[in-house]
JSON list of C-alpha atoms in Angstrom, two decimals:
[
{"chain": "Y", "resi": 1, "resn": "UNK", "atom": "CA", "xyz": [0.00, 0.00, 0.00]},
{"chain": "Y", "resi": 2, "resn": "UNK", "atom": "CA", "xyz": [1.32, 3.41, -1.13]},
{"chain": "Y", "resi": 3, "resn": "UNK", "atom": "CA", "xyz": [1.31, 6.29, 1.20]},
{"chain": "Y", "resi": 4, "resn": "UNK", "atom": "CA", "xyz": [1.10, 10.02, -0.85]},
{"chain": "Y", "resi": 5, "resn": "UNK", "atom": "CA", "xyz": [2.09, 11.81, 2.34]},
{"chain": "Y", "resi": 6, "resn": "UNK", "atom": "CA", "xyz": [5.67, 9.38, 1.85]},
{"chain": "Y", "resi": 7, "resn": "UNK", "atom": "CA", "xyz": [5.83, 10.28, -1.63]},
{"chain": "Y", "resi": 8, "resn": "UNK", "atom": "CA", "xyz": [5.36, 14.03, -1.16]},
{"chain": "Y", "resi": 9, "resn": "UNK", "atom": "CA", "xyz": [8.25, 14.22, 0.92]},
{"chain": "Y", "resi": 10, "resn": "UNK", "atom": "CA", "xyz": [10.37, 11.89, -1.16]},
{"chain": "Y", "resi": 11, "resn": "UNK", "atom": "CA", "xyz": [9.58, 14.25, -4.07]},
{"chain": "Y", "resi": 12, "resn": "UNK", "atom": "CA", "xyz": [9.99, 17.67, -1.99]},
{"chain": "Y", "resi": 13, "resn": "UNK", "atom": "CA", "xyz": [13.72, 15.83, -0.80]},
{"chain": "Y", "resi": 14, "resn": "UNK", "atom": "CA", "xyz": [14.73, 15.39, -4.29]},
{"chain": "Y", "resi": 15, "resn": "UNK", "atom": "CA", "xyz": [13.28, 18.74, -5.78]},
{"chain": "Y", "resi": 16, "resn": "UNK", "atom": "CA", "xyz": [15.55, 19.94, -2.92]},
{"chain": "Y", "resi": 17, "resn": "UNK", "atom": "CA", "xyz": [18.73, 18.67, -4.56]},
{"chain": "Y", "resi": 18, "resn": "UNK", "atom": "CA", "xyz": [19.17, 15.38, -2.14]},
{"chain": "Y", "resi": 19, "resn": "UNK", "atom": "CA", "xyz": [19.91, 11.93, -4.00]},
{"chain": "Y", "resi": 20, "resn": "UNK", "atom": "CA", "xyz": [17.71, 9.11, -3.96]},
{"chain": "Y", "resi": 21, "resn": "UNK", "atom": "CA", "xyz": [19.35, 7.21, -1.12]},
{"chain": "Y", "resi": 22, "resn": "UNK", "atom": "CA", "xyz": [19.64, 10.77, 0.71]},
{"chain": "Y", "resi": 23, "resn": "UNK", "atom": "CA", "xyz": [15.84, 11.49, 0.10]},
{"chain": "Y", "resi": 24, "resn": "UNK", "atom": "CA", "xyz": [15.14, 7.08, 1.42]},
{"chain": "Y", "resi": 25, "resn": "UNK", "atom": "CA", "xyz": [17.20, 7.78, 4.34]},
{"chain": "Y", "resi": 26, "resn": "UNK", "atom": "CA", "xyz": [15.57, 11.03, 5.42]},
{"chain": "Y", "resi": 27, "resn": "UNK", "atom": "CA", "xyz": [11.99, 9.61, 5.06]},
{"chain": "Y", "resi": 28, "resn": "UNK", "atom": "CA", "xyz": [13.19, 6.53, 6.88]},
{"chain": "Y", "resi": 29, "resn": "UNK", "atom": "CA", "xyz": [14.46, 8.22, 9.77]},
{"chain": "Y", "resi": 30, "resn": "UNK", "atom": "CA", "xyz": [11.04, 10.38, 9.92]},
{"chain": "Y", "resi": 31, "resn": "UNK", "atom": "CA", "xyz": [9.73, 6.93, 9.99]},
{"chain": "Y", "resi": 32, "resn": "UNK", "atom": "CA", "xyz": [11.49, 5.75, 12.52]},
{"chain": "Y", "resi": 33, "resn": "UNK", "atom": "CA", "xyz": [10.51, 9.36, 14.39]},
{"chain": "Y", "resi": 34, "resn": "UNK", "atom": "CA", "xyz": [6.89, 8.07, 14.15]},
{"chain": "Y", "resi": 35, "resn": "UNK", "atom": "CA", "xyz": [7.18, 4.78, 15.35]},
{"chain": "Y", "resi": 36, "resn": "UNK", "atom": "CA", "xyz": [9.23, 5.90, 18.29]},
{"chain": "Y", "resi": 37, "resn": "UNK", "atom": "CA", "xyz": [6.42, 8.48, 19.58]},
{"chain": "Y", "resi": 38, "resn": "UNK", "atom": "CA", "xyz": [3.66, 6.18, 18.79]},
{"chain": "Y", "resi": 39, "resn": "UNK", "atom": "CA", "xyz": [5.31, 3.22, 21.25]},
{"chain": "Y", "resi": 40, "resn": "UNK", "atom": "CA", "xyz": [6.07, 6.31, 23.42]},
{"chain": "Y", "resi": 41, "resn": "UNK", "atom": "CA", "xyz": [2.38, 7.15, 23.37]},
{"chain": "Y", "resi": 42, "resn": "UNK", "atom": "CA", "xyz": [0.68, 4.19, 23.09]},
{"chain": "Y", "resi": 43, "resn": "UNK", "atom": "CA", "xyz": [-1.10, 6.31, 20.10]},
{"chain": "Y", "resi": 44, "resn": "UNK", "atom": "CA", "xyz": [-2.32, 4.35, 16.93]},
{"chain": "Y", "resi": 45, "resn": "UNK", "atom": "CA", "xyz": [-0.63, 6.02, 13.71]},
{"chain": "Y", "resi": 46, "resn": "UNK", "atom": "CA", "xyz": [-2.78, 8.59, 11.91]},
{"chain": "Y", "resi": 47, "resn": "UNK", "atom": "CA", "xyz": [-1.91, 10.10, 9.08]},
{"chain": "Y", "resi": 48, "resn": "UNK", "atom": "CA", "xyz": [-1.69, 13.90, 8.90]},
{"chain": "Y", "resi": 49, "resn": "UNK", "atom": "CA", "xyz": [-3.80, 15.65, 6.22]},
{"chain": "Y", "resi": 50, "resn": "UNK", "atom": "CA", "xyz": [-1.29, 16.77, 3.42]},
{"chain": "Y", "resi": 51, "resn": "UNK", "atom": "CA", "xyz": [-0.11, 20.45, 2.97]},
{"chain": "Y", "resi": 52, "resn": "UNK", "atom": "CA", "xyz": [1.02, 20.74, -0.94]},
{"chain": "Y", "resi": 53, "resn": "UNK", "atom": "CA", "xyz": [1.65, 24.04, -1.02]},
{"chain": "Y", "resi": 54, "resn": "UNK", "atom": "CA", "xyz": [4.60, 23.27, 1.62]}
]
């Protein structure tokens, strides 16, 4: 299952110069952000509402 939200960011990463592995590691450590504060939590993931013009 795709995620847009992922590929906004890879795309915004890349438009901002970073390589491909750059722009992968970058969304995988936001991942890994997530994951971290949702065990913290105890919170179930929702995904945030996208902001394009960002």
């Amino acid at each position: 299952k795709s995620d847009l939200s992922s590929r906004v960011y890879y795309d915004r990463q890349r438009a901002r110069g970073k390589t491909h592995t750059q722009a992968i590691l970058r969304l995988a450590r936001q991942r890994v952000n997530v994951i971290h504060a949702m065990i913290r939590t105890g919170a179930f993931y929702e995904p945030r509402s996208l902001d394009l013009a960002a």
